[in-house]
CSV table of C-alpha atoms in Angstrom, one decimal:
chain,number,residue,atom,x,y,z
A,1,MET,CA,-40.5,10.6,-5.1
A,2,ARG,CA,-39.6,14.2,-3.8
A,3,ASP,CA,-37.2,16.5,-5.8
A,4,GLY,CA,-37.6,20.1,-4.6
A,5,ASP,CA,-41.1,20.9,-5.2
A,6,ARG,CA,-41.7,18.0,-7.6
A,7,THR,CA,-43.7,14.9,-6.1
A,8,VAL,CA,-44.8,11.7,-7.5
A,9,MET,CA,-46.7,9.8,-5.3
A,10,THR,CA,-47.5,6.0,-5.9
A,11,LEU,CA,-50.4,4.8,-3.8
A,12,SER,CA,-50.8,0.9,-3.3
A,13,ASN,CA,-53.6,0.0,-1.2
A,14,ASP,CA,-55.2,-2.9,0.8
A,15,TYR,CA,-58.9,-3.1,0.8
A,16,GLN,CA,-61.6,-5.6,2.3
A,17,GLY,CA,-64.5,-6.4,0.1
A,18,GLU,CA,-65.5,-6.7,-3.6
A,19,PRO,CA,-63.5,-4.3,-6.2
A,20,LYS,CA,-66.8,-2.4,-6.8
A,21,GLN,CA,-66.9,-1.3,-3.2
A,22,PHE,CA,-63.7,0.2,-3.3
A,23,ALA,CA,-63.4,4.0,-3.5
A,24,MET,CA,-60.4,6.2,-2.7
A,25,VAL,CA,-60.6,9.8,-1.8
A,26,ILE,CA,-57.2,11.9,-1.4
A,27,PRO,CA,-56.7,15.4,-0.9
A,28,VAL,CA,-54.5,17.0,-3.4
A,29,PRO,CA,-53.0,20.5,-3.8
A,30,THR,CA,-54.2,21.1,-7.3
A,31,VAL,CA,-56.5,20.1,-10.1
A,32,LEU,CA,-54.7,17.4,-11.9
A,33,GLN,CA,-54.5,17.1,-15.5
A,34,LYS,CA,-55.0,13.6,-17.1
A,35,GLY,CA,-51.3,13.5,-17.9
A,36,GLN,CA,-50.5,13.8,-14.4
A,37,ILE,CA,-52.3,10.6,-13.3
A,38,HIS,CA,-51.0,7.1,-14.1
A,39,VAL,CA,-51.7,3.5,-13.3
A,40,GLY,CA,-48.3,1.8,-12.0
A,41,ASP,CA,-46.9,-1.6,-11.8
A,42,GLY,CA,-47.4,-3.2,-8.6
A,43,ALA,CA,-44.2,-5.6,-9.3
A,44,ILE,CA,-42.0,-2.7,-9.0
A,45,ILE,CA,-43.3,-1.6,-5.5
A,46,GLU,CA,-42.9,-5.4,-4.5
A,47,HIS,CA,-39.2,-5.1,-5.8
A,48,LEU,CA,-38.7,-2.0,-3.9
A,49,ASP,CA,-40.1,-3.6,-0.8
A,50,ALA,CA,-37.9,-6.5,-1.1
A,51,PHE,CA,-34.8,-4.2,-1.6
A,52,THR,CA,-35.4,-2.3,1.4
A,53,ALA,CA,-36.9,-4.8,3.8
A,54,PRO,CA,-35.1,-6.3,6.9
A,55,ARG,CA,-32.5,-8.9,6.2
A,56,LEU,CA,-31.1,-12.0,7.7
A,57,VAL,CA,-27.4,-12.4,7.5
A,58,GLU,CA,-25.7,-15.8,8.2
A,59,TYR,CA,-22.2,-16.6,9.4
A,60,PHE,CA,-20.6,-20.0,9.8
A,61,ASP,CA,-18.1,-20.7,12.5
A,62,PRO,CA,-14.7,-21.9,11.3
A,63,PRO,CA,-13.3,-25.3,12.6
A,64,PRO,CA,-11.7,-24.5,15.9
A,65,CYS,CA,-9.0,-27.1,15.2
A,66,ALA,CA,-7.9,-25.5,11.8
A,67,VAL,CA,-5.0,-23.0,11.6
A,68,ALA,CA,-6.7,-19.6,12.8
A,69,GLN,CA,-8.1,-17.9,10.1
A,70,ASP,CA,-11.0,-15.7,9.1
A,71,ALA,CA,-13.0,-18.3,7.6
A,72,THR,CA,-16.4,-16.8,8.4
A,73,ARG,CA,-18.6,-16.2,5.3
A,74,GLU,CA,-21.5,-14.4,4.6
A,75,VAL,CA,-24.1,-16.4,2.6
A,76,GLY,CA,-26.4,-13.6,1.6
A,77,ALA,CA,-29.6,-12.2,2.9
A,78,LEU,CA,-33.3,-13.3,3.0
A,79,LYS,CA,-36.2,-11.0,2.3
A,80,SER,CA,-38.4,-10.5,5.6
A,81,ALA,CA,-40.8,-11.0,5.6
A,82,ARG,CA,-45.2,-6.7,1.0
A,83,ALA,CA,-64.8,2.8,-9.7
A,84,ARG,CA,-67.0,5.3,-10.3
A,85,PRO,CA,-70.2,5.3,-12.7
A,86,SER,CA,-69.9,7.6,-15.7
A,87,VAL,CA,-70.3,11.2,-14.9
A,88,THR,CA,-74.0,11.1,-16.2
A,89,GLN,CA,-74.8,8.5,-13.5
A,90,PHE,CA,-74.0,11.1,-10.9
A,91,ALA,CA,-76.7,13.2,-9.1
A,92,GLU,CA,-77.5,16.2,-10.4
A,93,SER,CA,-76.2,19.4,-8.6
A,94,ILE,CA,-78.4,20.6,-5.8
A,95,SER,CA,-76.4,23.4,-4.8
A,96,LEU,CA,-74.1,21.7,-2.5
A,97,GLY,CA,-71.1,23.7,-3.2
A,98,VAL,CA,-69.3,20.9,-5.0
A,99,THR,CA,-67.8,21.2,-8.4
A,100,ILE,CA,-66.4,18.4,-10.6
A,101,GLU,CA,-63.1,20.1,-11.9
A,102,ALA,CA,-62.2,17.1,-14.3
A,103,SER,CA,-63.1,13.6,-14.9
A,104,TYR,CA,-60.9,10.7,-16.5
A,105,THR,CA,-60.9,7.0,-17.1
A,106,ILE,CA,-57.4,5.8,-16.7
A,107,GLY,CA,-56.6,2.1,-17.1
A,108,GLU,CA,-59.2,0.3,-14.8
A,109,TYR,CA,-60.0,3.4,-12.4
A,110,ASP,CA,-62.7,6.1,-13.1
A,111,ILE,CA,-61.3,9.3,-11.7
A,112,LEU,CA,-63.0,12.7,-10.5
A,113,ILE,CA,-61.1,15.9,-9.4
A,114,LEU,CA,-63.5,17.7,-7.2
A,115,SER,CA,-63.4,21.0,-5.3
A,116,ALA,CA,-65.7,22.0,-2.5
A,117,THR,CA,-66.9,25.2,-0.5
A,118,GLU,CA,-68.0,23.3,2.8
A,119,SER,CA,-67.7,19.9,4.1
A,120,ALA,CA,-71.4,19.0,4.8
A,121,GLY,CA,-72.0,19.7,1.2
A,122,LEU,CA,-69.2,17.4,-0.1
A,123,GLU,CA,-70.5,14.8,2.3
A,124,ARG,CA,-73.9,14.8,1.2
A,125,TRP,CA,-72.7,15.1,-2.3
A,126,LEU,CA,-70.6,11.7,-1.9
A,127,THR,CA,-73.5,10.0,-0.4
A,128,ALA,CA,-75.8,10.9,-3.0
A,129,ASN,CA,-73.4,9.5,-5.5
A,130,HIS,CA,-73.3,6.3,-3.8
A,131,TYR,CA,-70.0,6.6,-1.8
A,132,ASN,CA,-70.2,4.9,1.5
A,133,VAL,CA,-68.9,8.0,3.7
A,134,PRO,CA,-68.0,6.8,7.2
A,135,GLN,CA,-69.4,8.9,10.3
A,136,GLY,CA,-67.2,11.7,11.3
A,137,ALA,CA,-65.7,12.4,7.7
A,138,SER,CA,-67.3,15.7,7.5
A,139,ARG,CA,-65.1,17.1,10.4
A,140,VAL,CA,-62.0,15.7,8.4
A,141,LEU,CA,-63.1,16.7,5.1
A,142,ASN,CA,-63.6,20.5,6.3
A,143,ILE,CA,-59.9,20.4,7.5
A,144,TYR,CA,-58.9,20.0,3.9
A,145,ILE,CA,-61.4,22.4,2.4
A,146,LYS,CA,-59.9,25.3,4.7
A,147,GLN,CA,-56.6,24.6,3.3
A,148,ASN,CA,-58.1,25.1,-0.4
A,149,LEU,CA,-57.1,21.6,-1.2
A,150,LYS,CA,-59.0,19.5,-4.0
A,151,PHE,CA,-60.1,16.0,-3.8
A,152,PHE,CA,-59.0,13.2,-5.9
A,153,VAL,CA,-61.6,10.4,-6.1
A,154,ALA,CA,-60.9,7.2,-7.6
A,155,LYS,CA,-63.4,4.2,-8.5
A,156,VAL,CA,-62.8,0.8,-10.1
A,157,ASN,CA,-64.3,0.6,-13.5
A,158,LEU,CA,-65.2,-3.3,-13.4
A,159,LYS,CA,-65.6,-3.4,-17.1
A,160,GLU,CA,-62.3,-1.8,-17.8
A,161,GLN,CA,-60.6,-4.2,-15.2
A,162,GLN,CA,-62.0,-7.1,-16.8
A,163,LYS,CA,-61.1,-6.0,-20.3
A,164,LEU,CA,-57.5,-5.4,-19.1
A,165,GLY,CA,-57.3,-8.7,-17.4
A,166,PHE,CA,-56.0,-7.6,-13.9
A,167,GLN,CA,-57.0,-9.5,-10.7
A,168,LYS,CA,-55.3,-6.9,-8.2
A,169,LEU,CA,-55.8,-3.3,-8.4
A,170,ARG,CA,-52.8,-1.6,-9.6
A,171,PRO,CA,-51.1,1.5,-7.8
A,172,ILE,CA,-52.4,5.0,-9.0
A,173,GLN,CA,-49.6,7.5,-9.5
A,174,ILE,CA,-50.2,11.2,-9.4
A,175,ALA,CA,-47.4,13.8,-10.2
A,176,TYR,CA,-47.7,17.3,-9.0
A,177,GLU,CA,-45.5,20.5,-7.9
A,178,SER,CA,-46.3,21.9,-4.5
A,179,PRO,CA,-44.2,23.1,-1.6
A,180,ARG,CA,-46.1,20.7,0.6
A,181,PHE,CA,-44.7,17.5,1.3
A,182,MET,CA,-47.0,15.2,3.2
A,183,LEU,CA,-49.3,12.2,3.2
A,184,PRO,CA,-52.9,12.8,3.9
A,185,ILE,CA,-53.8,9.8,6.2
A,186,ARG,CA,-56.5,11.2,8.3
A,187,LEU,CA,-59.3,10.4,5.9
A,188,GLY,CA,-58.3,6.8,5.9
A,189,MET,CA,-58.5,6.4,9.6
A,190,VAL,CA,-61.9,7.9,9.6
A,191,ASN,CA,-62.9,4.6,7.7
A,192,ALA,CA,-60.6,2.4,9.6
A,193,ASP,CA,-61.3,-0.7,11.4
A,194,GLY,CA,-58.5,-0.9,13.9
A,195,ALA,CA,-55.1,0.3,13.6
A,196,GLN,CA,-53.6,1.1,10.1
A,197,GLU,CA,-50.3,-0.1,8.8
A,198,LEU,CA,-48.2,2.3,6.4
A,199,PHE,CA,-45.1,1.9,4.6
A,200,VAL,CA,-43.4,4.7,2.9
A,201,TYR,CA,-40.7,4.4,0.3
A,202,ALA,CA,-39.2,7.8,-0.2
A,203,LEU,CA,-36.9,8.4,-3.3
A,204,THR,CA,-34.7,11.6,-3.4
A,205,ARG,CA,-31.5,13.1,-4.8
A,206,THR,CA,-30.6,14.7,-1.7
A,207,GLY,CA,-30.6,11.9,1.4
A,208,ARG,CA,-33.2,10.5,3.8
A,209,VAL,CA,-36.6,11.5,4.3
A,210,GLU,CA,-37.9,12.1,7.9
A,211,PRO,CA,-41.2,13.1,9.4
A,212,VAL,CA,-41.5,16.5,10.6
A,213,ASN,CA,-44.6,16.3,13.1
A,214,TYR,CA,-43.9,13.0,14.7
A,215,ARG,CA,-40.9,11.3,16.2
A,216,SER,CA,-38.6,9.3,14.2
A,217,VAL,CA,-37.0,6.2,15.6
A,218,LYS,CA,-34.6,3.7,13.9
A,219,LEU,CA,-35.6,-0.2,13.9
A,220,PRO,CA,-33.3,-2.1,16.3
A,221,THR,CA,-30.6,-3.6,14.1
A,222,ASP,CA,-27.4,-5.7,14.4
A,223,HIS,CA,-28.7,-8.2,16.7
A,224,ASP,CA,-27.6,-11.8,17.0
A,225,VAL,CA,-30.6,-14.3,16.9
A,226,PRO,CA,-30.9,-18.1,17.2
A,227,GLU,CA,-30.6,-20.3,14.1
A,228,TYR,CA,-34.3,-21.2,14.2
A,229,VAL,CA,-35.3,-17.7,13.2
A,230,LYS,CA,-34.5,-18.6,9.7
A,231,THR,CA,-37.2,-21.0,9.2
A,232,ASP,CA,-39.8,-18.2,9.9
A,233,PHE,CA,-38.2,-14.9,9.5
A,234,ALA,CA,-41.4,-12.9,8.1
A,235,ARG,CA,-42.8,-13.9,11.8
A,236,PHE,CA,-39.9,-12.7,13.3
A,237,CYS,CA,-40.1,-9.6,11.5
A,238,ARG,CA,-43.8,-9.0,12.3
A,239,ALA,CA,-43.2,-9.9,16.0
A,240,LEU,CA,-40.2,-7.4,16.2
A,241,PHE,CA,-42.1,-4.6,14.8
A,242,THR,CA,-45.4,-5.1,17.0
A,243,GLU,CA,-42.9,-5.2,19.9
A,244,GLN,CA,-41.4,-1.9,19.0
A,245,VAL,CA,-44.6,-0.3,18.3
A,246,ARG,CA,-45.8,-1.5,21.9
A,247,LYS,CA,-42.6,0.0,23.7
A,248,GLU,CA,-43.3,3.3,21.9
A,249,HIS,CA,-46.9,3.5,22.4
A,250,MET,CA,-47.7,3.7,18.7
A,251,GLY,CA,-47.0,7.3,18.2
A,252,VAL,CA,-43.7,7.0,16.3
A,253,VAL,CA,-42.5,6.5,12.7
A,254,PHE,CA,-39.7,4.0,12.5
A,255,THR,CA,-36.9,4.2,9.9
A,256,GLU,CA,-36.3,0.6,8.6
A,257,TYR,CA,-33.9,1.1,5.8
A,258,MET,CA,-31.8,4.3,4.3
A,259,TRP,CA,-29.1,3.9,1.6
A,260,ASN,CA,-28.4,5.2,-1.9
A,261,MET,CA,-29.7,2.8,-4.8
A,262,SER,CA,-26.2,2.0,-5.8
A,263,GLY,CA,-26.1,-1.2,-3.5
A,264,CYS,CA,-26.3,-2.5,-0.1
A,265,ASP,CA,-24.6,-4.7,2.4
A,266,PRO,CA,-25.9,-7.3,2.2
A,267,CYS,CA,-28.7,-6.8,-0.4
A,268,ALA,CA,-32.1,-8.4,0.2
A,269,ALA,CA,-32.9,-8.0,-3.5
A,270,ALA,CA,-31.2,-6.5,-6.5
A,271,PRO,CA,-31.4,-2.7,-6.8
A,272,LEU,CA,-34.2,-1.2,-8.9
A,273,SER,CA,-33.4,-0.7,-12.6
A,274,ALA,CA,-33.2,2.8,-14.2
A,275,ASP,CA,-36.3,1.9,-16.0
A,276,GLU,CA,-38.1,1.1,-12.6
A,277,LEU,CA,-37.0,4.2,-10.8
A,278,ARG,CA,-38.4,6.3,-13.9
A,279,LYS,CA,-41.8,4.5,-13.4
A,280,LEU,CA,-41.6,5.7,-9.9
A,281,GLY,CA,-41.0,9.3,-10.9
A,282,VAL,CA,-37.2,9.6,-10.6
A,283,TRP,CA,-37.0,11.9,-13.7
A,284,TRP,CA,-33.4,12.5,-13.3
A,285,VAL,CA,-32.0,9.1,-14.0
A,286,ALA,CA,-31.6,8.2,-17.8
A,287,ASP,CA,-33.1,5.4,-19.5
A,288,GLY,CA,-30.8,2.3,-19.6
A,289,SER,CA,-27.9,4.3,-17.9
A,290,ARG,CA,-26.8,1.4,-16.1
A,291,ARG,CA,-26.3,-2.4,-16.3
A,292,ALA,CA,-29.1,-4.8,-15.1
A,293,GLY,CA,-28.3,-5.5,-11.3
A,294,SER,CA,-26.7,-2.3,-10.5
A,295,GLY,CA,-28.2,0.7,-8.8
A,296,ASP,CA,-28.0,4.5,-9.3
A,297,PRO,CA,-25.9,6.3,-6.6
A,298,SER,CA,-27.8,9.6,-7.4
A,299,VAL,CA,-31.1,8.0,-5.8
A,300,PHE,CA,-31.5,7.7,-2.1
A,301,VAL,CA,-34.1,5.6,-0.7
A,302,THR,CA,-35.7,5.9,2.8
A,303,ARG,CA,-38.3,3.3,4.1
A,304,LEU,CA,-40.5,4.3,7.0
A,305,HIS,CA,-42.9,2.3,8.7
A,306,ALA,CA,-45.7,3.2,11.0
A,307,ARG,CA,-48.7,1.5,12.8
A,308,TYR,CA,-51.3,4.1,13.9
A,309,ASP,CA,-54.7,5.2,14.9
A,310,LYS,CA,-56.7,8.2,15.4
A,311,ALA,CA,-55.5,8.9,18.9
A,312,SER,CA,-51.7,8.3,18.3
A,313,PHE,CA,-51.7,10.1,14.8
A,314,PRO,CA,-54.0,13.1,15.0
A,315,GLU,CA,-52.4,14.9,12.3
A,316,ASP,CA,-51.4,14.1,8.5
A,317,LEU,CA,-47.9,12.9,8.1
A,318,ALA,CA,-45.6,15.7,7.3
A,319,LEU,CA,-42.2,15.0,5.6
A,320,GLN,CA,-39.1,16.6,4.9
A,321,ALA,CA,-36.0,15.6,2.7
A,322,THR,CA,-32.6,16.0,4.4
A,323,SER,CA,-29.0,15.8,3.1
A,324,ASP,CA,-28.1,12.9,5.5
A,325,GLN,CA,-26.8,10.1,3.2
A,326,THR,CA,-25.9,8.0,6.3
A,327,HIS,CA,-26.5,4.0,5.6
A,328,PHE,CA,-28.9,2.2,7.8
A,329,GLN,CA,-30.7,-1.0,7.5
A,330,GLY,CA,-32.5,-3.4,9.7
A,331,ARG,CA,-30.0,-6.5,9.9
A,332,TYR,CA,-30.0,-9.5,12.0
A,333,VAL,CA,-27.4,-12.0,12.2
A,334,ILE,CA,-27.3,-16.0,12.6
A,335,HIS,CA,-24.1,-17.7,13.5
A,336,HIS,CA,-24.1,-21.2,12.8
A,337,PRO,CA,-21.8,-23.4,15.3
A,338,TYR,CA,-19.2,-25.7,13.9
A,339,LYS,CA,-20.6,-29.2,14.1
A,340,GLY,CA,-17.5,-31.3,13.3
A,341,ASP,CA,-16.5,-34.1,15.6
A,342,GLU,CA,-12.8,-33.9,15.6
A,343,GLU,CA,-10.9,-33.1,18.8
A,344,CYS,CA,-8.5,-30.7,19.9
A,345,GLU,CA,-8.0,-28.3,22.8
A,346,GLN,CA,-9.4,-25.3,20.9
A,347,LEU,CA,-12.6,-27.3,20.2
A,348,VAL,CA,-13.3,-27.9,24.0
A,349,ALA,CA,-12.9,-24.2,24.8
A,350,TYR,CA,-15.2,-23.5,21.6
A,351,ARG,CA,-17.9,-25.5,22.8
A,352,ALA,CA,-17.7,-24.1,26.2
A,353,GLN,CA,-18.5,-20.6,25.1
A,354,LEU,CA,-21.4,-21.8,23.0
A,355,ARG,CA,-23.8,-21.9,25.9
A,356,GLU,CA,-23.0,-18.3,26.6
A,357,ARG,CA,-23.6,-17.4,23.0
A,358,ARG,CA,-27.0,-19.1,22.9
A,359,ARG,CA,-27.9,-17.3,26.2
A,360,ARG,CA,-27.2,-14.2,24.8
A,361,GLU,CA,-29.2,-14.9,21.4
A,362,ALA,CA,-32.3,-16.3,23.1
A,363,GLU,CA,-32.2,-13.0,25.3
A,364,ASN,CA,-31.9,-10.8,22.2
A,365,LEU,CA,-34.7,-12.6,20.6
A,366,ALA,CA,-37.0,-12.2,23.7
A,367,THR,CA,-36.2,-8.3,23.9
A,368,LEU,CA,-36.6,-7.8,20.3
A,369,THR,CA,-40.2,-9.8,19.9
A,370,GLY,CA,-41.5,-9.8,23.3
A,371,TRP,CA,-41.6,-13.7,22.9
A,372,HIS,CA,-41.2,-15.6,26.3
A,373,LEU,CA,-37.8,-16.7,26.9
A,374,ASP,CA,-38.7,-20.3,28.2
A,375,GLU,CA,-40.5,-20.7,24.6
A,376,ILE,CA,-37.4,-19.5,22.9
A,377,ARG,CA,-35.3,-21.9,25.0
A,378,THR,CA,-37.4,-24.9,24.0
A,379,ALA,CA,-37.3,-23.9,20.3
A,380,MET,CA,-33.3,-23.7,20.4
A,381,ALA,CA,-33.4,-27.0,22.3
A,382,VAL,CA,-35.6,-28.7,19.6
A,383,ASP,CA,-33.2,-27.7,16.9
A,384,GLY,CA,-30.1,-28.9,19.1
A,385,GLU,CA,-29.0,-25.4,19.6
A,386,TRP,CA,-29.6,-24.6,23.4
A,387,SER,CA,-27.6,-27.3,25.2
A,388,ALA,CA,-23.7,-27.3,24.8
A,389,PRO,CA,-22.6,-30.8,23.3
A,390,GLU,CA,-21.5,-32.0,26.5
A,391,ASP,CA,-24.8,-31.5,28.3
A,392,ARG,CA,-26.4,-34.1,25.4
A,393,MET,CA,-23.8,-36.7,26.8
A,394,LYS,CA,-25.1,-39.4,29.1
A,395,TRP,CA,-23.6,-39.1,32.7
A,396,TRP,CA,-21.6,-42.2,32.2
A,397,ASP,CA,-20.1,-41.0,28.9
A,398,ARG,CA,-18.3,-38.6,31.1
A,399,LEU,CA,-17.0,-40.9,33.8
A,400,TRP,CA,-14.3,-42.6,31.9
A,401,LYS,CA,-13.5,-39.8,29.3
A,402,ASP,CA,-10.0,-40.0,28.0
């Protein structure tokens, strides 16, 4: 959530290994008080992800023999495919220039707020206190130290996690005021095993959020695709994004959704409730101000998606909120052909144009995903969607056709 200098950042991370091995170090602009830190609800993030996800819409062709009318109907949308020990256990200060500014246990997390005067000292302090600091961290830490940033360090408190009964790590939320609007991603890249995947869901009062220091590209949208895409829409979305990243050589941020929270067309999920929005930091929305299932037009949401590595994203992601409230969504369309067996002149003409439509759908899918055209045609034929009805007739059926 970004409003003026106010920021509420909700961080939901994937990690590999046991929870006891998980630690998160985040540069922050100020020493955070305990009231500025909160453990959030992962279900709200899942809801926001579903609401902003690329969506599949379906139309059904009307009977060609019926009186001409707009009988096409849209049948909805499918979601796309998304501990630290106690302070007494820490090593004694050995003049490394590291200060523990604050220490809290919040939910299942033990949290420290650190300041440091030089990166080598901070790296040695983290290592001495059983943090697995990857090679090259000192150089990145030094960049943040020179900017006079503090360090938010969170580890899982296994006893608290077991006591609370949570099997997954819940999101950590921090609230602060700063003219800086950025996501510190470089530390994560130091410890990365391959490319990183980042989703940003930005909530503002003014309009869409865009990157300042990286190019922004809208995801391809409003393309007709074959019917069989419906059976594995999540795989299609992953392939679509991977192909667009390849074409752009990874160094861009993709806009996948921008709309106010009052609704969508179509909706992949219900808008977030006032209570959910407030829990994400949208402080200006009144509790219970709207009925269930209806969103708030004063909240504009932008969904950004990036895949990056050290070479393609050498800087932290700097952002800005704009006044642009244009609507955009990743949207992919299936047209189901009419399959009735009555005969009329219009039906003959309709069947003749289906082949061309299927050809366009196959080519669209190949362009969007990088899948081979022959494989797409084979999949369409298996579903009876590549050949025109006349092509499936035996040759003698056409000999004496009345």
